[in-house]
């Protein structure tokens, strides 16, 4: 079975994968934006507790472990608050009783299926070398509408690595992060629904399968007594900007909304770009991050190893400001993000080929750079089974706008809820529902209409002028045992292919996340 992971690399990674498989039984946790050391946390479906009711295997007790991760600690430049100062003086954005609990990472560690090898993992970690092996599998079936009934499966098998360069080679305060992963499977939207713009599963991503892809590989360092943090290397932008744990409880919104993931200027895991981000807190309730990244076609270097084959078309300069207040006596956290990205690459007008009959008075616009603007917000509305930031129910919404004439998606908006412990005696299950709407570029629609009127092909897999589509998604996350979460999924795709030609599609499926 393992040979699938080695094809295309001549078996050179066999010792690495063998060691990683054997050692990845007591994972490390990526921490959140809090000012305190962060406890080991559970996925969105679980809260940190010594045991989980109705589960035979006991959960590992939470331990405060000093994790050398960028998100562990970031102290404010000025010991004050911004807008939060207008709220009750008892609502402090860094209240010690409400840890960040890994809120701002794409995924969280939540125990292990084989905890018996924990001493081996801790022995390596104490010497500066940490591993985690994670499996994510998604099966989705189209059961009505679309092109045809059928089911597809995709998976992501990932080894995450952390090197403490202080312990290994004496570079105190420097850390090296790396991810090598395998991705296989097929996209149900392509095969059975007739949808090739909006991805209906997370794992397929935008880059297709890869036998042993190198994803993130970057160094990290904090300065000025943990007030400024930098990451430099090969980084996926959507693991840093426009993402959250809440969004990644939804299959379609992880690691960021589709209108952010689609443009070439935003590298999407497992695709990475050369660049770096600097992050700091101007005040206790604000976090500002910005950076600069090299931009190239996403289809190049599908393995992550062939850096020399990548071309450069421009640079991306993202910036994101996050306001993180707490409200009320229960300290209900909110996260309000304002983001912008400028991609200097020249992009052509999406009107495409203009029929000869119209060329005298209809012309394509000149190439131009692309701008992306987004607002994302979530607010806890009740607290349940804990004091950390995932212990409760949230309402969330967002809006994304891209330069319309050169972006497949000119606009996207979404709104939904992610709610913990709705069913009696299932306190750690999480239910989520979200509606998302996708508006296509008006220039793309216009060009397709011109070609349709002229009797010309509108493009591959296009059966009419594409205008908009929408998806209703719902899930129910179930913690089965420490290290294993099973999530039934439901999706209803409206206007597949962004036209009214293909019938609306109904999909059901299952997502499994396991820390081995």
XYZ file of C-alpha atoms in Angstrom, residues 155-344:
190
model
C -7.366 11.851 0.739
C -4.496 13.830 2.183
C -1.755 12.022 4.146
C 0.554 14.576 5.699
C 3.744 14.555 7.735
C 4.308 17.846 9.581
C 7.772 18.543 10.947
C 9.200 21.065 13.379
C 12.935 21.599 13.902
C 14.131 23.595 16.920
C 17.292 25.070 15.415
C 18.425 26.278 18.814
C 18.667 22.745 20.152
C 19.904 21.246 16.891
C 22.552 23.715 15.699
C 22.655 26.485 18.284
C 20.499 29.089 16.492
C 18.471 30.085 19.532
C 14.975 31.328 18.780
C 14.940 30.026 15.195
C 12.599 27.256 14.078
C 12.138 25.412 10.785
C 8.699 24.178 9.717
C 8.121 21.605 6.975
C 5.252 19.588 5.513
C 5.478 16.632 3.112
C 2.189 15.161 1.984
C 0.496 12.720 -0.364
C -2.736 13.593 -2.130
C -4.788 11.235 -4.304
C -8.350 10.949 -5.564
C -10.910 12.510 -7.877
C -13.180 15.547 -7.633
C -16.886 14.729 -7.487
C -17.813 18.129 -8.892
C -15.908 17.423 -12.092
C -17.036 13.821 -12.543
C -20.697 13.842 -11.500
C -22.006 17.359 -10.812
C -20.736 19.380 -13.768
C -19.038 22.011 -11.570
C -15.450 23.017 -12.390
C -15.116 26.406 -10.709
C -16.369 25.845 -7.162
C -14.619 22.932 -5.430
C -17.060 20.708 -3.552
C -14.384 18.977 -1.453
C -11.449 20.468 0.398
C -8.702 17.893 -0.141
C -8.709 17.954 -3.938
C -7.644 21.589 -3.717
C -6.743 23.322 -6.980
C -3.681 21.289 -7.847
C -4.807 17.704 -8.222
C -2.966 14.637 -6.943
C 0.663 14.542 -5.826
C 2.609 11.463 -4.711
C 4.965 13.156 -2.239
C 4.612 16.912 -2.388
C 6.727 19.327 -0.415
C 4.375 21.978 0.948
C 5.398 24.470 3.633
C 9.123 24.916 4.285
C 9.938 28.099 6.195
C 11.884 29.501 9.130
C 10.417 31.466 11.999
C 11.829 33.938 14.514
C 10.396 36.335 17.100
C 11.995 39.654 18.023
C 11.619 42.443 20.606
C 10.580 40.104 23.403
C 7.891 38.312 21.361
C 6.384 41.516 19.998
C 7.263 40.947 16.333
C 7.257 37.597 14.540
C 8.486 36.716 11.050
C 8.035 33.676 8.805
C 10.261 33.399 5.708
C 10.437 30.624 3.109
C 7.928 28.660 1.057
C 4.518 29.355 2.569
C 0.881 28.794 1.583
C -0.804 32.187 1.905
C -4.177 30.687 2.810
C -2.649 29.133 5.938
C -1.847 32.681 7.052
C -4.472 35.012 5.548
C -8.263 34.718 5.305
C -8.504 31.478 7.282
C -9.656 30.201 10.670
C -10.495 26.995 12.476
C -14.200 27.757 12.078
C -13.946 28.044 8.297
C -12.025 24.777 8.183
C -14.794 22.891 9.913
C -16.588 23.356 6.565
C -15.388 21.215 3.685
C -15.840 23.901 1.027
C -14.374 26.880 2.896
C -11.031 25.397 3.956
C -8.393 26.700 3.946
C -10.044 29.956 2.780
C -13.163 30.984 0.826
C -13.165 30.009 -2.844
C -12.891 33.581 -4.150
C -9.593 33.915 -2.256
C -8.247 30.487 -3.218
C -8.979 30.751 -6.947
C -6.836 33.740 -8.039
C -3.252 32.764 -8.975
C -1.841 35.373 -6.608
C -2.985 33.453 -3.524
C -0.968 30.270 -3.042
C -3.212 27.549 -1.635
C -2.020 24.551 0.400
C -0.294 22.427 -0.749
C 0.971 24.978 -3.304
C 3.441 27.383 -1.707
C 5.249 30.569 -2.718
C 8.582 32.110 -1.796
C 8.036 35.005 0.563
C 7.507 36.048 4.133
C 5.077 37.531 6.629
C 5.637 39.833 9.591
C 3.062 39.779 12.361
C 2.556 42.000 15.400
C -0.083 43.338 17.795
C -0.300 47.154 17.798
C -2.618 46.861 20.833
C -3.910 43.945 22.855
C -7.046 43.545 20.741
C -5.549 44.077 17.265
C -3.336 41.813 15.167
C -1.713 43.072 11.972
C 0.050 40.845 9.467
C 1.555 41.709 6.119
C 4.090 40.253 3.730
C 5.383 39.905 0.198
C 5.326 36.744 -1.943
C 6.522 35.701 -5.378
C 3.717 34.867 -7.801
C 3.711 32.255 -10.562
C 1.227 29.922 -12.293
C -0.287 27.437 -9.854
C -0.030 24.582 -12.347
C 3.780 24.726 -12.297
C 5.831 22.478 -9.984
C 3.078 20.088 -8.939
C 5.541 18.267 -6.651
C 6.865 21.203 -4.626
C 10.461 20.078 -5.176
C 11.245 21.567 -8.622
C 11.759 25.171 -7.562
C 13.850 25.995 -10.621
C 10.938 25.235 -12.955
C 8.755 28.000 -11.529
C 8.383 31.248 -13.424
C 7.671 34.606 -11.824
C 4.846 36.839 -13.037
C 4.764 39.340 -10.162
C 4.482 39.704 -6.402
C 1.592 39.533 -3.952
C 1.460 41.965 -1.018
C -1.267 40.867 1.420
C -2.241 42.715 4.583
C -4.780 41.660 7.215
C -6.009 43.452 10.335
C -7.921 41.457 12.947
C -9.935 42.866 15.827
C -10.456 40.316 18.619
C -12.847 41.554 21.322
C -14.557 39.683 24.152
C -18.177 40.426 25.054
C -20.185 39.946 28.215
C -19.731 38.092 31.469
C -18.988 34.814 29.639
C -16.186 36.453 27.618
C -17.667 35.575 24.225
C -14.865 36.068 21.677
C -15.252 37.604 18.248
C -12.876 37.811 15.297
C -13.344 40.582 12.732
C -10.883 40.551 9.842
C -10.240 43.123 7.134
C -7.892 41.964 4.394
C -6.439 43.228 1.132
C -4.047 41.754 -1.404
C -2.429 43.384 -4.433
C -1.043 41.084 -7.139
C 1.242 42.918 -9.585
